[in-house]
CSV table of C-alpha atoms and ligand atoms in Angstrom, one decimal:
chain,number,residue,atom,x,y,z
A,1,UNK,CA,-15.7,6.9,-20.7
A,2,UNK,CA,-12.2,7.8,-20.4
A,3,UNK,CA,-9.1,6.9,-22.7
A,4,UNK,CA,-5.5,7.4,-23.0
A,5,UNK,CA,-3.7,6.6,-26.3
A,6,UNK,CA,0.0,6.5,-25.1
A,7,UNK,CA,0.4,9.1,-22.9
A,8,UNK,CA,3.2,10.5,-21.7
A,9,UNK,CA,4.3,13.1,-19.2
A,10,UNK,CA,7.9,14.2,-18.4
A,11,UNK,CA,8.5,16.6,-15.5
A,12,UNK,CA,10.8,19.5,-16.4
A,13,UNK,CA,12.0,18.2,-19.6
A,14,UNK,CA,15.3,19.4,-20.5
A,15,UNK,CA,16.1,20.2,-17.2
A,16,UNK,CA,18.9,18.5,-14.9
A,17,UNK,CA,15.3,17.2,-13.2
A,18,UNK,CA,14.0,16.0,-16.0
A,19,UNK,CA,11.7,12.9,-15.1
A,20,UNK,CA,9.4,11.2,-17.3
A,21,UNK,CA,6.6,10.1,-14.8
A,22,UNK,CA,4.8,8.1,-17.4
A,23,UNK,CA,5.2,6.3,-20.4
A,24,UNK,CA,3.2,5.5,-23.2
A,25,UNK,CA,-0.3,4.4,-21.4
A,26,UNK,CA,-3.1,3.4,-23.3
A,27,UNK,CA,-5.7,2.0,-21.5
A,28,UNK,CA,-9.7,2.5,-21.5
A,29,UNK,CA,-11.5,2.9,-18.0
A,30,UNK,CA,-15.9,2.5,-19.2
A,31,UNK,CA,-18.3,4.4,-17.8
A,32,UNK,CA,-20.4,3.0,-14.6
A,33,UNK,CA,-17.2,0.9,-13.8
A,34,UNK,CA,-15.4,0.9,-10.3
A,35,UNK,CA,-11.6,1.0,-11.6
A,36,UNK,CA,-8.6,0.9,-9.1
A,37,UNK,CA,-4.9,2.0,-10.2
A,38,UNK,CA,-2.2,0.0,-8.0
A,39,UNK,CA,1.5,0.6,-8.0
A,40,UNK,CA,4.4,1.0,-5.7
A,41,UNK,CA,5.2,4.8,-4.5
A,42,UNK,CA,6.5,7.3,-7.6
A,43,UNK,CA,5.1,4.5,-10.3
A,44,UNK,CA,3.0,7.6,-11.5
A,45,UNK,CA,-0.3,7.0,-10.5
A,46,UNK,CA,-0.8,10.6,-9.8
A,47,UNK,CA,0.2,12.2,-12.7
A,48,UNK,CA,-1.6,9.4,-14.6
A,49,UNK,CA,-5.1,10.5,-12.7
A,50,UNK,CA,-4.1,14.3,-12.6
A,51,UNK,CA,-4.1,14.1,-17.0
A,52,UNK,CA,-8.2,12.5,-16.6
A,53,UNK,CA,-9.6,16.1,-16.0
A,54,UNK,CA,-6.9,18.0,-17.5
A,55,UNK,CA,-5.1,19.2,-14.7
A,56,UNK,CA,-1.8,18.6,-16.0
A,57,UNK,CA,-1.2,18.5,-20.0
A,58,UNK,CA,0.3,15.0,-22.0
A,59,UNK,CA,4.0,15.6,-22.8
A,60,UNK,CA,2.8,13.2,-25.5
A,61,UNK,CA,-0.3,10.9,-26.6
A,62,UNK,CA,-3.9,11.6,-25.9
A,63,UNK,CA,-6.9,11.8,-23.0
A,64,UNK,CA,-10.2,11.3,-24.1
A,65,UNK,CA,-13.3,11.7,-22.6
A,66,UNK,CA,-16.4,10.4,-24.2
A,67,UNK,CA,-14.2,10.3,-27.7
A,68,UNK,CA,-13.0,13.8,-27.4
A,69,UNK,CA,-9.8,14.9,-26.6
A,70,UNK,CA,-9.6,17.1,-24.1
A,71,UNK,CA,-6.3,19.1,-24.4
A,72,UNK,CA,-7.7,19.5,-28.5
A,73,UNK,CA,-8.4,23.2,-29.5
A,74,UNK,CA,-12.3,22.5,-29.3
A,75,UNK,CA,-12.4,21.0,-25.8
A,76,UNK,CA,-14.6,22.2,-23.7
A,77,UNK,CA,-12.4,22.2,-20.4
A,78,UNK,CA,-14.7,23.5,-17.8
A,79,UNK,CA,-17.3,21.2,-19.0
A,80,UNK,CA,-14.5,18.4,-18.0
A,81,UNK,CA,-13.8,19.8,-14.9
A,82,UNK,CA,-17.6,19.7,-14.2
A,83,UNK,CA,-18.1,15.8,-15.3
A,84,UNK,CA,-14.6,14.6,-13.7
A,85,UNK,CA,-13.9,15.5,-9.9
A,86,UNK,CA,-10.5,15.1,-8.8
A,87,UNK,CA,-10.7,14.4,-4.6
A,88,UNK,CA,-6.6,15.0,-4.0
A,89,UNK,CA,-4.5,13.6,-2.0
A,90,UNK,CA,-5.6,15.0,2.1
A,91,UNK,CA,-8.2,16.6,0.3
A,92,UNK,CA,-9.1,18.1,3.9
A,93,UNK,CA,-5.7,20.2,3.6
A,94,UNK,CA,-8.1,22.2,1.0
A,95,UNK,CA,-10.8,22.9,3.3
A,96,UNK,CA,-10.5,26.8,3.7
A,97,UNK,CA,-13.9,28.4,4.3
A,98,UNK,CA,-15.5,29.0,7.7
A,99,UNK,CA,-18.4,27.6,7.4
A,100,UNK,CA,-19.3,23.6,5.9
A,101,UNK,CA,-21.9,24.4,3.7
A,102,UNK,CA,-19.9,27.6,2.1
A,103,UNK,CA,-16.8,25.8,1.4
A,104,UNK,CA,-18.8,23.0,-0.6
A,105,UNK,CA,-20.7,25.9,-2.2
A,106,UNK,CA,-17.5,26.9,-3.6
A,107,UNK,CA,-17.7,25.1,-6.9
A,108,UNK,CA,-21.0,25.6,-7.7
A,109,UNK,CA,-20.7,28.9,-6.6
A,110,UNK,CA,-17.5,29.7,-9.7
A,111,UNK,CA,-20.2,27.8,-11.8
A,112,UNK,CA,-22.1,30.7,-11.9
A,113,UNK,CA,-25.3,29.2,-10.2
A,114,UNK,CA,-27.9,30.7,-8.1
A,115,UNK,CA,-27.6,31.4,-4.2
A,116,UNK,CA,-30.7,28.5,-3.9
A,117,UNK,CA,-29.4,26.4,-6.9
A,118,UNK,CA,-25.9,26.0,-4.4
A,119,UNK,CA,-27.5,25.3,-1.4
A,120,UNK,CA,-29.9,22.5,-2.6
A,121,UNK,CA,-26.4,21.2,-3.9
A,122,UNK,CA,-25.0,21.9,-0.5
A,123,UNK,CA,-27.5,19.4,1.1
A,124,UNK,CA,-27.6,16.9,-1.3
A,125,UNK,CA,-24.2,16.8,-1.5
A,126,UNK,CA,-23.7,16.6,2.9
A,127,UNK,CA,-26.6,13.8,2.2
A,128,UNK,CA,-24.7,11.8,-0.2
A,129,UNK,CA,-21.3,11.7,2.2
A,130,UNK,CA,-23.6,10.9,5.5
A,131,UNK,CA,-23.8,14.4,7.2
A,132,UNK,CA,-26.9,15.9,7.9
A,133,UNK,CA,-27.1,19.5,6.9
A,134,UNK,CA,-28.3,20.8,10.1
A,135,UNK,CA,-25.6,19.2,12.2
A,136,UNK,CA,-23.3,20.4,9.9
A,137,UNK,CA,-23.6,22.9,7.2
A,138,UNK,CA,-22.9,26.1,9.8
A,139,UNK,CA,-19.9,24.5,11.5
A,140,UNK,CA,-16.7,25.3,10.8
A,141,UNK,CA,-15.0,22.9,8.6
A,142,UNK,CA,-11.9,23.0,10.8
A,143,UNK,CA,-13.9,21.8,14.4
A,144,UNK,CA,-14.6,18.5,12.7
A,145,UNK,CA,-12.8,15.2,12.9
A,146,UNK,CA,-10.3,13.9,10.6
A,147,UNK,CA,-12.9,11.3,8.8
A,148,UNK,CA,-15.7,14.0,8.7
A,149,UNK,CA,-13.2,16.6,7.2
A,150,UNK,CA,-12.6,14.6,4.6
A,151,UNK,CA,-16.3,13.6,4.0
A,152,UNK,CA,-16.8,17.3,3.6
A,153,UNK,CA,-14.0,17.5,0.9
A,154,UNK,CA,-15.2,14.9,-1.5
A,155,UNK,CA,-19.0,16.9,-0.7
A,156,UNK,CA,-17.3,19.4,-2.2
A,157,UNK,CA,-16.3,17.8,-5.1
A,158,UNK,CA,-19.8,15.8,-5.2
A,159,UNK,CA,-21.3,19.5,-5.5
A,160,UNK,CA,-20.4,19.7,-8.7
A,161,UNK,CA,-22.5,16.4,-9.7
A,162,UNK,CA,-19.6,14.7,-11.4
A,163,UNK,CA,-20.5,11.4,-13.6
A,164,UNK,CA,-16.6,10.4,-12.3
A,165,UNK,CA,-15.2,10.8,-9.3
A,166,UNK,CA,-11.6,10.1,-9.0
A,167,UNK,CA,-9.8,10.0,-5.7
A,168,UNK,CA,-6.1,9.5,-5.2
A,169,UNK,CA,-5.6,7.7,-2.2
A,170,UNK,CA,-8.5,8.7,-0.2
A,171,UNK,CA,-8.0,5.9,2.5
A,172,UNK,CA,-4.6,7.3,3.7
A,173,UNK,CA,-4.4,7.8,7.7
A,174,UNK,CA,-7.4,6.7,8.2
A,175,UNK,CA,-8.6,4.4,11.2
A,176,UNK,CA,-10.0,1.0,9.9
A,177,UNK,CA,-13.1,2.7,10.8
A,178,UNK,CA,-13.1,5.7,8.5
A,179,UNK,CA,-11.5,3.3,5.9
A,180,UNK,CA,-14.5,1.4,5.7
A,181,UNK,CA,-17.1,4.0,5.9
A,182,UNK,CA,-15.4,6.4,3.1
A,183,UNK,CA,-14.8,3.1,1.1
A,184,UNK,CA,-18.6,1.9,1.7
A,185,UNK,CA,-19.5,6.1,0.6
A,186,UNK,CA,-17.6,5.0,-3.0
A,187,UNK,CA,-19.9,1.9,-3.5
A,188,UNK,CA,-22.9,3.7,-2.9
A,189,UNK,CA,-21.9,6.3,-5.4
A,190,UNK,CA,-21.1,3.5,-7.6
A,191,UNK,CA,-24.0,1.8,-6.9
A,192,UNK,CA,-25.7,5.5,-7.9
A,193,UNK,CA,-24.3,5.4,-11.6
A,194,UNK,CA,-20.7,7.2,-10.7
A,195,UNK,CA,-17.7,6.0,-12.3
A,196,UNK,CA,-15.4,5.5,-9.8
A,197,UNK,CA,-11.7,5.7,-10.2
A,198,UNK,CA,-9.7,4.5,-6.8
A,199,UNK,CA,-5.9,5.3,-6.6
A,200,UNK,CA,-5.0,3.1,-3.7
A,201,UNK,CA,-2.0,1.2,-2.3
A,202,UNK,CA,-4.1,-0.7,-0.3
A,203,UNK,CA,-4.8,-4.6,-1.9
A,204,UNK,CA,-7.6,-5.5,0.0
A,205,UNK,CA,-9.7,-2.2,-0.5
A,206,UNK,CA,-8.8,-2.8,-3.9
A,207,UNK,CA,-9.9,-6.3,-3.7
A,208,UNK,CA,-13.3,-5.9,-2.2
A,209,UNK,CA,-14.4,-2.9,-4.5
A,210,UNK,CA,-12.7,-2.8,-7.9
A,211,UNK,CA,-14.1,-4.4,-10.8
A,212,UNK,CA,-11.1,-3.6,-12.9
A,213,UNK,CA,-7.8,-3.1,-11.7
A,214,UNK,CA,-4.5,-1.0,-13.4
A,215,UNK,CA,-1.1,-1.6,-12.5
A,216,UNK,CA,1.2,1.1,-12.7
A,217,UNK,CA,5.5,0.0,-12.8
A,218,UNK,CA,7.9,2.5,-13.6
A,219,UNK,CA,5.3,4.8,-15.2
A,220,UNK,CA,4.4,2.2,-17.2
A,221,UNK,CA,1.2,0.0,-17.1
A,222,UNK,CA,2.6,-3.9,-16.3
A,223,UNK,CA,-1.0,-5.5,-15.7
A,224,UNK,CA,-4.4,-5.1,-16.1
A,225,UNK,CA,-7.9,-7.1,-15.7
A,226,UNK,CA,-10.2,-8.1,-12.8
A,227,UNK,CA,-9.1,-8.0,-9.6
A,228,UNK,CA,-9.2,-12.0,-9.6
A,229,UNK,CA,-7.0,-12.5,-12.5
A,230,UNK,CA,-4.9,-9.9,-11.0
A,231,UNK,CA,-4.1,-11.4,-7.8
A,232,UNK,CA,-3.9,-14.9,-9.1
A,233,UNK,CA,-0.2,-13.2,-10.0
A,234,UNK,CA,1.3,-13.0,-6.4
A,235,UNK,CA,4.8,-13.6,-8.2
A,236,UNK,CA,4.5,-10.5,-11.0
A,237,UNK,CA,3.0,-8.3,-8.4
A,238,UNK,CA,6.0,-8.6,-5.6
A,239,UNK,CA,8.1,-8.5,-8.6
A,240,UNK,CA,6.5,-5.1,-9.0
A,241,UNK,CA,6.5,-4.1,-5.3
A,242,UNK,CA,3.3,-4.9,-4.3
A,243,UNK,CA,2.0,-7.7,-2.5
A,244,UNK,CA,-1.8,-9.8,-3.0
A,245,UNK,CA,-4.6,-9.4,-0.1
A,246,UNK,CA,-3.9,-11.3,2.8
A,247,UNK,CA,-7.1,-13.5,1.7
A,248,UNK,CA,-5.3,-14.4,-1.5
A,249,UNK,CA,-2.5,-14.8,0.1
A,250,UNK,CA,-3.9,-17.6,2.7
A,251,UNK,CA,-5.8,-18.7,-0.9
A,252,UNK,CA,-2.1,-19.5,-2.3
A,253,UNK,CA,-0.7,-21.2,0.8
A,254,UNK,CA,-4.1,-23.4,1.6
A,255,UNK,CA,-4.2,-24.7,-2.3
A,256,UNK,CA,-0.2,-25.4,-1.9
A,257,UNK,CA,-1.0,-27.9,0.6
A,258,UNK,CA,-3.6,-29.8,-1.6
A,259,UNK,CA,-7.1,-27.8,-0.7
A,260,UNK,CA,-9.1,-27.0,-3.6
A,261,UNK,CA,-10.0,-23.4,-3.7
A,262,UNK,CA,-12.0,-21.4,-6.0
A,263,UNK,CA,-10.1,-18.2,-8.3
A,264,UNK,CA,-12.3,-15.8,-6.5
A,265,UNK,CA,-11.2,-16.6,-2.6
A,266,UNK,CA,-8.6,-14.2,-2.3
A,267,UNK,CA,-12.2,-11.9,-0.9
A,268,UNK,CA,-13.5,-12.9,2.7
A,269,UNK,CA,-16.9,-14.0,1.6
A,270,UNK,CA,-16.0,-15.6,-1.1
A,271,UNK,CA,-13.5,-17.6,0.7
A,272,UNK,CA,-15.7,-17.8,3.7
A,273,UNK,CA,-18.4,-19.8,1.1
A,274,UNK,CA,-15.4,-21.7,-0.3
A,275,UNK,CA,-14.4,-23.2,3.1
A,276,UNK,CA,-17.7,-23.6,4.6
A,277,UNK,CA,-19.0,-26.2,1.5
A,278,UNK,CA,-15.6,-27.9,2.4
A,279,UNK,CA,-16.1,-28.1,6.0
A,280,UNK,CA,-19.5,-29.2,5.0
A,281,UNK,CA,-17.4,-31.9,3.0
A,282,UNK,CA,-14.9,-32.7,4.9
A,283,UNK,CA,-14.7,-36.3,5.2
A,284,UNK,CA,-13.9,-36.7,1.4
A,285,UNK,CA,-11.1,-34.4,1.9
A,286,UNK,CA,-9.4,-36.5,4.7
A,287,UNK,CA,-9.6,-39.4,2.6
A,288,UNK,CA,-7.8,-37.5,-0.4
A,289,UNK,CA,-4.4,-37.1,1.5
A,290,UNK,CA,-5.2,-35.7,4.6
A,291,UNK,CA,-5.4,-32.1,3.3
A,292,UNK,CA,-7.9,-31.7,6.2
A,293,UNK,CA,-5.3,-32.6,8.7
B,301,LIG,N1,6.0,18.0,-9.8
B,301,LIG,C1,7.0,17.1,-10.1
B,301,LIG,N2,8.2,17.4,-10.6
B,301,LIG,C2,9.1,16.5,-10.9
B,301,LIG,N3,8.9,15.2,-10.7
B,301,LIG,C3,7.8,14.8,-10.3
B,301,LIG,C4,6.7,15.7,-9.9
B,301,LIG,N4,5.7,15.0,-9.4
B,301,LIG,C5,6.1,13.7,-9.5
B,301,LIG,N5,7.3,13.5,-10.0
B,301,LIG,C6,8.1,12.3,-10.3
B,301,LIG,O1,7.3,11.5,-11.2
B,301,LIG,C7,7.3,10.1,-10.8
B,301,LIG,C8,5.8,9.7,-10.6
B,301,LIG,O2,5.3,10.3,-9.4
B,301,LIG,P1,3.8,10.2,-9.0
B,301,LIG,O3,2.9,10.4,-10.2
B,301,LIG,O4,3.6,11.1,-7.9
B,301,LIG,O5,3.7,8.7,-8.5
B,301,LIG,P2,2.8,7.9,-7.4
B,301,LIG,O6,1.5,8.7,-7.3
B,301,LIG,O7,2.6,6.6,-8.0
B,301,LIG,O8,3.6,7.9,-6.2
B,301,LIG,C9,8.2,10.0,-9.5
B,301,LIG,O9,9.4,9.7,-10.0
B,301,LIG,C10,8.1,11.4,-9.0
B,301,LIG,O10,9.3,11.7,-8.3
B,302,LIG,MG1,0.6,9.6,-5.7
């Protein structure tokens, strides 16, 4: 589990740059969840996420992981490291080795573990992003394509068999293609036992995956709460900057004209369900106004 008790972090403080990037965020993200963090550019999503492995140190306040604080004199900070990956962001730009399976043996290989130890690692962790070891493992990182580079970058990061993983907007120029498959690779993890924590910008791959959702203003946190409660708000969030999914969006506009609607539409199946039973229905809904119409 991981916790934050107001925490704060200014950039170069006393400095003409000073910046303070966040402000006083408690929140509580459980283990086993799939949590998103939402907000528009420089709302401080990244230095948020960069304080859950101890990357960068609170200005003020607290991160706690399982109860324990981790920037406290007795933390274990490799151990953190080890049970909270970080996938940046273009975590391909990090790819340096020449071969696949060396450059996810990296980690492992600083832990200290055994030439055999890292390779069974290598291959479960090409298994667990969809790469077969043979196809891949001797190749150089560097021939691959842009979706497969990154594959191998959160391997890499899998390698080190992480209970979270956190990745800070892993969908970014992608196709819809690689979107999809990187963002069906998280639910499987999920699905596996990882906590999953998804920086994204994107609604909708927020809205088909999150269970919980954070929402990030100013370097503040404005909202929080299941993705459905979230995007019944389409007013607060384009206050904020950000808009609903498209389905909630068509959700909003289709109960404006009189069509009942269920909360959790703003999802396609969901919504799909919703307006199959009415099609299925139709008739009474002519005869209510001519919403049907
Ligand atoms: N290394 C840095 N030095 C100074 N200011 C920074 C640095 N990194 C980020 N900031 C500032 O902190 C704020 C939050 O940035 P960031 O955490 O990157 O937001 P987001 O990831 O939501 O775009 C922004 O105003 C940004 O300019
Ligand atoms: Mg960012």
């Amino acid at each position: 589990m991981i916790e934050t008790r107001e925490l704060s972090h200014t950039y170069q403080p006393g400095s003409p740059f000073e910046s303070a990037a966040i402000r006083s965020i408690s929140l509580t993200i459980p283990d086993g969840t799939f949590a998103a963090i939402i907000g528009a550019t420089g709302s401080g999503k990244t230095t948020l996420i960069q304080h859950f492995n101890g990357l960068i140190k609170p200005t003020s306040g607290q991160v706690l992981i399982d109860g324990n604080d981790i920037n406290g004199s007795h933390a274990d900070k490799r151990a953190v490291r080890c049970s909270v990956g970080m996938v940046f962001q273009y975590p391909e730009h990090q790819l340096f080795e020449e071969t696949v399976g060396k450059d996810i043996a990296f980690g492992p290989k600083n832990l200290g573990l055994s030439e055999a130890e890292c390779n069974s690692r290598v291959r479960e962790a090409l298994s667990r992003v969809g790469l077969e070891y043979e196809t891949f493992a001797a190749r150089s990182p560097f021939e691959l394509s842009g979706g497969q580079m990154r594959r191998v970058a959160v391997a890499g990061v899998l390698a080190m068999r992480p209970s979270t993983l956190i990745l800070d907007e892993p969908t970014a120029g992608m196709d819809p293609r690689g979107r999809r498959e990187l963002l069906d690779l998280l639910d499987a993890l999920h699905h596996q036992g990882a906590t999953i924590v998804l920086v994204s910008h994107s609604m909708e791959d927020v809205a088909n995956r999150a269970r919980h959702v954070f929402v990030l203003s100013k370097g503040a946190l404005a909202m929080e709460g299941a993705p459905g409660d979230i995007f019944a708000q389409a007013d607060s969030l384009r206050a904020l900057g950000l808009d609903v999914p498209d389905i909630a969006r068509l959700r909003d506009q289709l109960r404006s004209r009189g069509i009942d609607l269920p909360e959790d539409a703003y999802t396609h199946e969901p919504m799909r369900r919703a307006l199959a039973a009415l099609w299925n229905k139709r008739g009474r809904i002519g005869e209510n106004g001519g919403a049907a119409t």
